[in-house]
Amino acid sequence: MNRYVIAGNWKMNMTQGEVFNFSENYCINCDDSLNINVKKIICVSYPLLTYAMRELSGFGIDVGAQNVSEHSHGAYTGEVSAKILESVDVKYCIVGHSERRQYFGDTDEIIKQKWMQLRSERINPIICVGETLEERESNKTFDVIKRQIETIFKGVELKAGEDMMIAYEPVWAIGTGKTATPEIAQEVHKYIRELLVDIYGKHAGSIPLLYGGSVKPENIKELLEQDDINGALIGGASLDAKGYAEMVKVASETV
Ligand code: PGA
């Protein structure tokens, strides 16, 4: 049983050589005998998927993608389908990251379509939701989260044993160094849990909810200690192998 999920999101960083260095450094810094109960995932850019799998699978780190097309196949130059991801053994994929929403026009409807594509190939999604600073300051956090969750999930039946994760990433905390306090994060996670239970019933209570936004070795413990936080989605701090290994260690020691 994996108690916590420690997922890295490398975004548009890391060359192949840097992945090699990461794996060498991870090897020096990790003690994987202690943390078999932590689920480790790192989401990399498309061209590095296969190479990163080769380098990281020995450490029990699963490699995921950061995006997928909402279309199944065809004339969509530059896009990558779920079927293509599946063909190179990708098991996880982030969808709905706020940077995709902000810069590339991903709406909740498009995110739902992307999830459906992943689903048809049995790739586990990490679905991101979260409010902007403006929305938080105008007390709209819960409305925004409700709209995002309901648009993406309503009308979709969960299959038995379906593996998925939801990441709460307040946009104002991403890459800004401002982490949501554990209390703020817990409050929203609890709300997401309630929304999911409303839609799917009690068994949705076990869907892992990850927190993302300036998570680092120094603050991960107090976040993981919250009742409804089951892991973290980590951008900047996951680029450093030593830091990533440290966060995995903290997760393995947190009850
Ligand atoms: P950050 O990014 O940890 O660098 O804030 C998190 C994310 O965007 O997933």
PDB file of C-alpha atoms and ligand atoms in Angstrom:
ATOM      1  CA  MET A   1       0.000   0.000   0.000  1.00  0.00           C
ATOM      2  CA  ASN A   2       1.492   3.380  -1.027  1.00  0.00           C
ATOM      3  CA  ARG A   3       0.728   5.874   1.662  1.00  0.00           C
ATOM      4  CA  TYR A   4       1.996   8.931  -0.190  1.00  0.00           C
ATOM      5  CA  VAL A   5       2.562   9.906  -3.810  1.00  0.00           C
ATOM      6  CA  ILE A   6       5.612  12.028  -4.551  1.00  0.00           C
ATOM      7  CA  ALA A   7       5.173  13.248  -8.119  1.00  0.00           C
ATOM      8  CA  GLY A   8       7.660  15.505  -9.888  1.00  0.00           C
ATOM      9  CA  ASN A   9       6.701  17.788 -12.745  1.00  0.00           C
ATOM     10  CA  TRP A  10       9.820  18.747 -14.639  1.00  0.00           C
ATOM     11  CA  LYS A  11       7.879  21.044 -17.027  1.00  0.00           C
ATOM     12  CA  MET A  12      10.024  22.246 -19.967  1.00  0.00           C
ATOM     13  CA  ASN A  13      13.285  21.550 -18.164  1.00  0.00           C
ATOM     14  CA  MET A  14      15.941  18.832 -18.325  1.00  0.00           C
ATOM     15  CA  THR A  15      17.864  17.645 -21.360  1.00  0.00           C
ATOM     16  CA  GLN A  16      18.796  14.012 -21.831  1.00  0.00           C
ATOM     17  CA  GLY A  17      22.225  14.652 -20.275  1.00  0.00           C
ATOM     18  CA  GLU A  18      20.584  16.278 -17.279  1.00  0.00           C
ATOM     19  CA  VAL A  19      18.325  13.263 -16.806  1.00  0.00           C
ATOM     20  CA  PHE A  20      21.467  11.126 -16.718  1.00  0.00           C
ATOM     21  CA  ASN A  21      22.976  13.408 -14.049  1.00  0.00           C
ATOM     22  CA  PHE A  22      19.722  13.350 -12.069  1.00  0.00           C
ATOM     23  CA  SER A  23      19.732   9.584 -12.006  1.00  0.00           C
ATOM     24  CA  GLU A  24      23.413   9.442 -10.914  1.00  0.00           C
ATOM     25  CA  ASN A  25      22.703  11.923  -8.121  1.00  0.00           C
ATOM     26  CA  TYR A  26      19.487  10.210  -7.087  1.00  0.00           C
ATOM     27  CA  CYS A  27      21.427   6.969  -6.792  1.00  0.00           C
ATOM     28  CA  ILE A  28      23.906   8.605  -4.387  1.00  0.00           C
ATOM     29  CA  ASN A  29      21.218  10.295  -2.289  1.00  0.00           C
ATOM     30  CA  CYS A  30      18.345   7.848  -2.066  1.00  0.00           C
ATOM     31  CA  ASP A  31      17.712   4.979   0.270  1.00  0.00           C
ATOM     32  CA  ASP A  32      14.972   3.162  -1.564  1.00  0.00           C
ATOM     33  CA  SER A  33      15.002   0.222   0.828  1.00  0.00           C
ATOM     34  CA  LEU A  34      13.272   2.558   3.311  1.00  0.00           C
ATOM     35  CA  ASN A  35      10.572   3.912   1.076  1.00  0.00           C
ATOM     36  CA  ILE A  36       8.970   1.112  -0.871  1.00  0.00           C
ATOM     37  CA  ASN A  37       5.644   2.356   0.459  1.00  0.00           C
ATOM     38  CA  VAL A  38       5.969   5.720  -1.366  1.00  0.00           C
ATOM     39  CA  LYS A  39       4.687   5.983  -4.924  1.00  0.00           C
ATOM     40  CA  LYS A  40       7.260   7.880  -6.987  1.00  0.00           C
ATOM     41  CA  ILE A  41       6.399   9.472 -10.327  1.00  0.00           C
ATOM     42  CA  ILE A  42       8.244  12.030 -12.455  1.00  0.00           C
ATOM     43  CA  CYS A  43       6.527  13.691 -15.410  1.00  0.00           C
ATOM     44  CA  VAL A  44       8.940  14.619 -18.176  1.00  0.00           C
ATOM     45  CA  SER A  45       8.754  16.198 -21.637  1.00  0.00           C
ATOM     46  CA  TYR A  46       7.699  13.898 -24.480  1.00  0.00           C
ATOM     47  CA  PRO A  47      11.079  13.239 -26.130  1.00  0.00           C
ATOM     48  CA  LEU A  48      12.565  12.118 -22.815  1.00  0.00           C
ATOM     49  CA  LEU A  49       9.877   9.613 -21.843  1.00  0.00           C
ATOM     50  CA  THR A  50      11.659   6.465 -22.982  1.00  0.00           C
ATOM     51  CA  TYR A  51      15.110   7.567 -21.869  1.00  0.00           C
ATOM     52  CA  ALA A  52      13.857   8.669 -18.447  1.00  0.00           C
ATOM     53  CA  MET A  53      12.072   5.328 -18.003  1.00  0.00           C
ATOM     54  CA  ARG A  54      15.334   3.538 -18.686  1.00  0.00           C
ATOM     55  CA  GLU A  55      17.244   5.711 -16.231  1.00  0.00           C
ATOM     56  CA  LEU A  56      14.673   5.891 -13.420  1.00  0.00           C
ATOM     57  CA  SER A  57      12.778   2.600 -13.403  1.00  0.00           C
ATOM     58  CA  GLY A  58      15.570   0.938 -11.406  1.00  0.00           C
ATOM     59  CA  PHE A  59      14.718   3.293  -8.537  1.00  0.00           C
ATOM     60  CA  GLY A  60      11.037   2.423  -8.696  1.00  0.00           C
ATOM     61  CA  ILE A  61      10.238   5.826 -10.203  1.00  0.00           C
ATOM     62  CA  ASP A  62       7.433   5.726 -12.767  1.00  0.00           C
ATOM     63  CA  VAL A  63       7.732   8.177 -15.629  1.00  0.00           C
ATOM     64  CA  GLY A  64       4.694  10.144 -16.753  1.00  0.00           C
ATOM     65  CA  ALA A  65       3.815  12.683 -19.445  1.00  0.00           C
ATOM     66  CA  GLN A  66       2.751  16.282 -18.803  1.00  0.00           C
ATOM     67  CA  ASN A  67      -0.004  16.605 -21.378  1.00  0.00           C
ATOM     68  CA  VAL A  68      -1.941  14.715 -24.057  1.00  0.00           C
ATOM     69  CA  SER A  69      -4.094  15.642 -27.026  1.00  0.00           C
ATOM     70  CA  GLU A  70      -7.865  15.721 -26.621  1.00  0.00           C
ATOM     71  CA  HIS A  71      -8.085  14.009 -30.033  1.00  0.00           C
ATOM     72  CA  SER A  72      -7.561  10.317 -30.627  1.00  0.00           C
ATOM     73  CA  HIS A  73      -5.432  10.599 -33.815  1.00  0.00           C
ATOM     74  CA  GLY A  74      -5.115  12.445 -37.094  1.00  0.00           C
ATOM     75  CA  ALA A  75      -3.936  15.726 -38.588  1.00  0.00           C
ATOM     76  CA  TYR A  76      -2.912  17.599 -35.424  1.00  0.00           C
ATOM     77  CA  THR A  77       0.693  18.554 -36.094  1.00  0.00           C
ATOM     78  CA  GLY A  78       2.799  18.677 -32.970  1.00  0.00           C
ATOM     79  CA  GLU A  79       0.261  16.929 -30.752  1.00  0.00           C
ATOM     80  CA  VAL A  80       0.689  13.585 -28.978  1.00  0.00           C
ATOM     81  CA  SER A  81      -2.179  11.157 -28.511  1.00  0.00           C
ATOM     82  CA  ALA A  82      -2.934   8.878 -25.578  1.00  0.00           C
ATOM     83  CA  LYS A  83      -2.435   5.927 -27.921  1.00  0.00           C
ATOM     84  CA  ILE A  84       1.097   7.097 -28.733  1.00  0.00           C
ATOM     85  CA  LEU A  85       1.834   7.519 -25.017  1.00  0.00           C
ATOM     86  CA  GLU A  86       0.493   4.058 -24.305  1.00  0.00           C
ATOM     87  CA  SER A  87       2.650   2.610 -27.083  1.00  0.00           C
ATOM     88  CA  VAL A  88       5.768   3.711 -25.185  1.00  0.00           C
ATOM     89  CA  ASP A  89       4.415   2.370 -21.869  1.00  0.00           C
ATOM     90  CA  VAL A  90       3.439   5.639 -20.217  1.00  0.00           C
ATOM     91  CA  LYS A  91       1.299   4.935 -17.151  1.00  0.00           C
ATOM     92  CA  TYR A  92       0.637   8.466 -15.834  1.00  0.00           C
ATOM     93  CA  CYS A  93      -0.131  11.822 -17.382  1.00  0.00           C
ATOM     94  CA  ILE A  94      -0.819  15.272 -15.935  1.00  0.00           C
ATOM     95  CA  VAL A  95      -3.898  16.989 -17.352  1.00  0.00           C
ATOM     96  CA  GLY A  96      -5.274  20.435 -16.681  1.00  0.00           C
ATOM     97  CA  HIS A  97      -2.106  21.942 -15.266  1.00  0.00           C
ATOM     98  CA  SER A  98      -2.671  25.647 -14.687  1.00  0.00           C
ATOM     99  CA  GLU A  99       0.113  26.530 -17.141  1.00  0.00           C
ATOM    100  CA  ARG A 100      -1.843  24.659 -19.839  1.00  0.00           C
ATOM    101  CA  ARG A 101      -5.020  26.435 -18.767  1.00  0.00           C
ATOM    102  CA  GLN A 102      -3.296  29.850 -18.744  1.00  0.00           C
ATOM    103  CA  TYR A 103      -1.075  29.716 -21.844  1.00  0.00           C
ATOM    104  CA  PHE A 104      -2.628  27.073 -24.079  1.00  0.00           C
ATOM    105  CA  GLY A 105      -6.342  27.500 -23.600  1.00  0.00           C
ATOM    106  CA  ASP A 106      -7.145  24.230 -21.824  1.00  0.00           C
ATOM    107  CA  THR A 107     -10.674  24.565 -20.443  1.00  0.00           C
ATOM    108  CA  ASP A 108     -12.429  22.167 -18.068  1.00  0.00           C
ATOM    109  CA  GLU A 109     -14.253  20.686 -21.087  1.00  0.00           C
ATOM    110  CA  ILE A 110     -10.985  20.081 -22.957  1.00  0.00           C
ATOM    111  CA  ILE A 111      -9.452  18.619 -19.796  1.00  0.00           C
ATOM    112  CA  LYS A 112     -12.358  16.207 -19.557  1.00  0.00           C
ATOM    113  CA  GLN A 113     -11.784  15.140 -23.178  1.00  0.00           C
ATOM    114  CA  LYS A 114      -8.092  14.635 -22.479  1.00  0.00           C
ATOM    115  CA  TRP A 115      -8.946  12.478 -19.485  1.00  0.00           C
ATOM    116  CA  MET A 116     -11.307  10.424 -21.672  1.00  0.00           C
ATOM    117  CA  GLN A 117      -8.493   9.841 -24.169  1.00  0.00           C
ATOM    118  CA  LEU A 118      -6.145   8.710 -21.391  1.00  0.00           C
ATOM    119  CA  ARG A 119      -8.846   6.532 -19.969  1.00  0.00           C
ATOM    120  CA  SER A 120      -9.363   4.689 -23.221  1.00  0.00           C
ATOM    121  CA  GLU A 121      -5.676   3.740 -23.119  1.00  0.00           C
ATOM    122  CA  ARG A 122      -5.668   2.944 -19.400  1.00  0.00           C
ATOM    123  CA  ILE A 123      -3.239   5.750 -18.578  1.00  0.00           C
ATOM    124  CA  ASN A 124      -3.755   7.151 -15.084  1.00  0.00           C
ATOM    125  CA  PRO A 125      -4.439  10.871 -15.037  1.00  0.00           C
ATOM    126  CA  ILE A 126      -3.192  13.406 -12.522  1.00  0.00           C
ATOM    127  CA  ILE A 127      -5.957  15.984 -12.922  1.00  0.00           C
ATOM    128  CA  CYS A 128      -5.083  19.495 -11.720  1.00  0.00           C
ATOM    129  CA  VAL A 129      -7.474  22.050 -10.291  1.00  0.00           C
ATOM    130  CA  GLY A 130      -6.898  25.327  -8.478  1.00  0.00           C
ATOM    131  CA  GLU A 131      -7.836  28.972  -8.208  1.00  0.00           C
ATOM    132  CA  THR A 132      -5.946  32.096  -9.277  1.00  0.00           C
ATOM    133  CA  LEU A 133      -4.878  34.817  -6.853  1.00  0.00           C
ATOM    134  CA  GLU A 134      -7.683  37.068  -8.053  1.00  0.00           C
ATOM    135  CA  GLU A 135     -10.240  34.311  -7.467  1.00  0.00           C
ATOM    136  CA  ARG A 136      -8.898  33.646  -3.971  1.00  0.00           C
ATOM    137  CA  GLU A 137      -8.890  37.320  -3.063  1.00  0.00           C
ATOM    138  CA  SER A 138     -12.477  37.700  -4.169  1.00  0.00           C
ATOM    139  CA  ASN A 139     -13.519  34.681  -2.075  1.00  0.00           C
ATOM    140  CA  LYS A 140     -14.280  32.514  -5.098  1.00  0.00           C
ATOM    141  CA  THR A 141     -11.948  29.607  -4.298  1.00  0.00           C
ATOM    142  CA  PHE A 142     -14.678  27.106  -3.459  1.00  0.00           C
ATOM    143  CA  ASP A 143     -16.878  28.145  -6.403  1.00  0.00           C
ATOM    144  CA  VAL A 144     -13.987  27.723  -8.812  1.00  0.00           C
ATOM    145  CA  ILE A 145     -13.014  24.318  -7.416  1.00  0.00           C
ATOM    146  CA  LYS A 146     -16.639  23.163  -7.545  1.00  0.00           C
ATOM    147  CA  ARG A 147     -17.016  24.278 -11.150  1.00  0.00           C
ATOM    148  CA  GLN A 148     -13.757  22.590 -12.190  1.00  0.00           C
ATOM    149  CA  ILE A 149     -14.502  19.301 -10.413  1.00  0.00           C
ATOM    150  CA  GLU A 150     -18.121  19.126 -11.532  1.00  0.00           C
ATOM    151  CA  THR A 151     -17.389  19.974 -15.171  1.00  0.00           C
ATOM    152  CA  ILE A 152     -14.631  17.380 -15.367  1.00  0.00           C
ATOM    153  CA  PHE A 153     -16.286  14.561 -13.393  1.00  0.00           C
ATOM    154  CA  LYS A 154     -20.059  14.820 -13.714  1.00  0.00           C
ATOM    155  CA  GLY A 155     -21.528  12.239 -16.039  1.00  0.00           C
ATOM    156  CA  VAL A 156     -18.422  10.036 -16.005  1.00  0.00           C
ATOM    157  CA  GLU A 157     -18.789   6.760 -14.176  1.00  0.00           C
ATOM    158  CA  LEU A 158     -15.715   5.530 -12.385  1.00  0.00           C
ATOM    159  CA  LYS A 159     -14.726   2.004 -13.339  1.00  0.00           C
ATOM    160  CA  ALA A 160     -13.848  -0.432 -10.575  1.00  0.00           C
ATOM    161  CA  GLY A 161     -10.218  -0.099  -9.603  1.00  0.00           C
ATOM    162  CA  GLU A 162      -9.763   2.983 -11.768  1.00  0.00           C
ATOM    163  CA  ASP A 163      -6.526   4.648 -10.826  1.00  0.00           C
ATOM    164  CA  MET A 164      -6.467   8.434 -10.854  1.00  0.00           C
ATOM    165  CA  MET A 165      -5.209  11.329  -8.803  1.00  0.00           C
ATOM    166  CA  ILE A 166      -6.296  14.884  -8.356  1.00  0.00           C
ATOM    167  CA  ALA A 167      -3.829  17.666  -7.648  1.00  0.00           C
ATOM    168  CA  TYR A 168      -4.918  20.844  -5.936  1.00  0.00           C
ATOM    169  CA  GLU A 169      -2.543  23.519  -7.175  1.00  0.00           C
ATOM    170  CA  PRO A 170      -3.466  27.069  -6.228  1.00  0.00           C
ATOM    171  CA  VAL A 171      -2.160  29.098  -9.179  1.00  0.00           C
ATOM    172  CA  TRP A 172      -0.785  31.790  -6.848  1.00  0.00           C
ATOM    173  CA  ALA A 173       1.479  29.211  -5.208  1.00  0.00           C
ATOM    174  CA  ILE A 174       3.009  27.735  -8.365  1.00  0.00           C
ATOM    175  CA  GLY A 175       6.623  28.715  -8.942  1.00  0.00           C
ATOM    176  CA  THR A 176       6.177  31.755  -6.695  1.00  0.00           C
ATOM    177  CA  GLY A 177       7.758  30.417  -3.525  1.00  0.00           C
ATOM    178  CA  LYS A 178       4.426  31.064  -1.759  1.00  0.00           C
ATOM    179  CA  THR A 179       3.106  27.770  -0.447  1.00  0.00           C
ATOM    180  CA  ALA A 180      -0.460  27.503   0.747  1.00  0.00           C
ATOM    181  CA  THR A 181      -0.368  27.013   4.502  1.00  0.00           C
ATOM    182  CA  PRO A 182      -1.115  23.408   5.479  1.00  0.00           C
ATOM    183  CA  GLU A 183      -4.469  24.663   6.852  1.00  0.00           C
ATOM    184  CA  ILE A 184      -5.461  26.375   3.579  1.00  0.00           C
ATOM    185  CA  ALA A 185      -4.420  23.319   1.574  1.00  0.00           C
ATOM    186  CA  GLN A 186      -6.262  20.939   3.923  1.00  0.00           C
ATOM    187  CA  GLU A 187      -9.440  23.031   3.776  1.00  0.00           C
ATOM    188  CA  VAL A 188      -9.567  22.819  -0.029  1.00  0.00           C
ATOM    189  CA  HIS A 189      -8.554  19.153  -0.119  1.00  0.00           C
ATOM    190  CA  LYS A 190     -11.357  18.325   2.277  1.00  0.00           C
ATOM    191  CA  TYR A 191     -13.772  20.200   0.057  1.00  0.00           C
ATOM    192  CA  ILE A 192     -12.562  18.324  -3.059  1.00  0.00           C
ATOM    193  CA  ARG A 193     -12.995  15.049  -1.176  1.00  0.00           C
ATOM    194  CA  GLU A 194     -16.575  15.991  -0.295  1.00  0.00           C
ATOM    195  CA  LEU A 195     -17.367  16.950  -3.887  1.00  0.00           C
ATOM    196  CA  LEU A 196     -16.035  13.625  -5.161  1.00  0.00           C
ATOM    197  CA  VAL A 197     -17.984  11.674  -2.558  1.00  0.00           C
ATOM    198  CA  ASP A 198     -21.106  13.612  -3.606  1.00  0.00           C
ATOM    199  CA  ILE A 199     -20.598  12.614  -7.222  1.00  0.00           C
ATOM    200  CA  TYR A 200     -19.323   9.053  -6.801  1.00  0.00           C
ATOM    201  CA  GLY A 201     -20.241   7.935  -3.342  1.00  0.00           C
ATOM    202  CA  LYS A 202     -18.077   6.739  -0.509  1.00  0.00           C
ATOM    203  CA  HIS A 203     -15.447   4.840  -2.491  1.00  0.00           C
ATOM    204  CA  ALA A 204     -14.282   8.154  -4.033  1.00  0.00           C
ATOM    205  CA  GLY A 205     -12.912   8.875  -0.576  1.00  0.00           C
ATOM    206  CA  SER A 206      -9.828   6.866  -1.501  1.00  0.00           C
ATOM    207  CA  ILE A 207      -8.849   8.865  -4.618  1.00  0.00           C
ATOM    208  CA  PRO A 208      -5.384  10.280  -3.831  1.00  0.00           C
ATOM    209  CA  LEU A 209      -5.379  14.077  -3.534  1.00  0.00           C
ATOM    210  CA  LEU A 210      -2.015  15.741  -4.090  1.00  0.00           C
ATOM    211  CA  TYR A 211      -1.042  19.268  -3.138  1.00  0.00           C
ATOM    212  CA  GLY A 212       1.110  21.307  -5.537  1.00  0.00           C
ATOM    213  CA  GLY A 213       2.614  24.790  -5.365  1.00  0.00           C
ATOM    214  CA  SER A 214       6.138  25.551  -4.111  1.00  0.00           C
ATOM    215  CA  VAL A 215       6.498  22.247  -2.270  1.00  0.00           C
ATOM    216  CA  LYS A 216      10.088  21.643  -1.166  1.00  0.00           C
ATOM    217  CA  PRO A 217      12.001  19.496   1.338  1.00  0.00           C
ATOM    218  CA  GLU A 218      11.534  22.155   4.028  1.00  0.00           C
ATOM    219  CA  ASN A 219       7.739  22.291   3.899  1.00  0.00           C
ATOM    220  CA  ILE A 220       6.568  18.915   2.627  1.00  0.00           C
ATOM    221  CA  LYS A 221       6.200  17.233   6.015  1.00  0.00           C
ATOM    222  CA  GLU A 222       3.624  19.607   7.452  1.00  0.00           C
ATOM    223  CA  LEU A 223       1.612  19.392   4.220  1.00  0.00           C
ATOM    224  CA  LEU A 224       1.632  15.580   4.165  1.00  0.00           C
ATOM    225  CA  GLU A 225       0.526  15.492   7.794  1.00  0.00           C
ATOM    226  CA  GLN A 226      -2.858  16.951   6.849  1.00  0.00           C
ATOM    227  CA  ASP A 227      -5.736  14.459   6.837  1.00  0.00           C
ATOM    228  CA  ASP A 228      -6.753  14.881   3.201  1.00  0.00           C
ATOM    229  CA  ILE A 229      -3.336  15.375   1.603  1.00  0.00           C
ATOM    230  CA  ASN A 230      -2.086  12.126   0.124  1.00  0.00           C
ATOM    231  CA  GLY A 231       0.972  13.377  -1.683  1.00  0.00           C
ATOM    232  CA  ALA A 232       2.550  16.227  -3.580  1.00  0.00           C
ATOM    233  CA  LEU A 233       3.021  17.398  -7.160  1.00  0.00           C
ATOM    234  CA  ILE A 234       6.345  19.180  -7.193  1.00  0.00           C
ATOM    235  CA  GLY A 235       7.759  21.438  -9.910  1.00  0.00           C
ATOM    236  CA  GLY A 236      10.982  23.352  -9.252  1.00  0.00           C
ATOM    237  CA  ALA A 237      12.163  21.327  -6.253  1.00  0.00           C
ATOM    238  CA  SER A 238      11.859  18.025  -8.157  1.00  0.00           C
ATOM    239  CA  LEU A 239      14.610  19.042 -10.589  1.00  0.00           C
ATOM    240  CA  ASP A 240      17.191  18.483  -7.885  1.00  0.00           C
ATOM    241  CA  ALA A 241      17.835  14.779  -7.303  1.00  0.00           C
ATOM    242  CA  LYS A 242      18.978  15.285  -3.726  1.00  0.00           C
ATOM    243  CA  GLY A 243      15.867  17.318  -2.906  1.00  0.00           C
ATOM    244  CA  TYR A 244      13.583  14.813  -4.599  1.00  0.00           C
ATOM    245  CA  ALA A 245      15.222  11.946  -2.662  1.00  0.00           C
ATOM    246  CA  GLU A 246      14.813  13.930   0.536  1.00  0.00           C
ATOM    247  CA  MET A 247      11.102  14.504  -0.091  1.00  0.00           C
ATOM    248  CA  VAL A 248      10.607  10.792  -0.769  1.00  0.00           C
ATOM    249  CA  LYS A 249      12.361  10.054   2.521  1.00  0.00           C
ATOM    250  CA  VAL A 250      10.187  12.519   4.439  1.00  0.00           C
ATOM    251  CA  ALA A 251       7.080  10.909   2.901  1.00  0.00           C
ATOM    252  CA  SER A 252       8.262   7.458   3.958  1.00  0.00           C
ATOM    253  CA  GLU A 253       8.697   8.682   7.525  1.00  0.00           C
ATOM    254  CA  THR A 254       5.473  10.679   7.824  1.00  0.00           C
ATOM    255  CA  VAL A 255       2.569   8.911   9.428  1.00  0.00           C
TER     256      VAL A 255
HETATM  257  P1  PGA B   1       6.275  24.435  -8.231  1.00  0.00           P
HETATM  258  O1  PGA B   1       5.330  23.862  -9.395  1.00  0.00           O
HETATM  259  O2  PGA B   1       6.524  23.320  -7.271  1.00  0.00           O
HETATM  260  O3  PGA B   1       7.521  24.870  -8.952  1.00  0.00           O
HETATM  261  O4  PGA B   1       5.550  25.559  -7.598  1.00  0.00           O
HETATM  262  C1  PGA B   1       4.296  22.955  -9.099  1.00  0.00           C
HETATM  263  C2  PGA B   1       3.579  22.588 -10.364  1.00  0.00           C
HETATM  264  O5  PGA B   1       3.407  23.467 -11.220  1.00  0.00           O
HETATM  265  O6  PGA B   1       3.155  21.435 -10.552  1.00  0.00           O
END
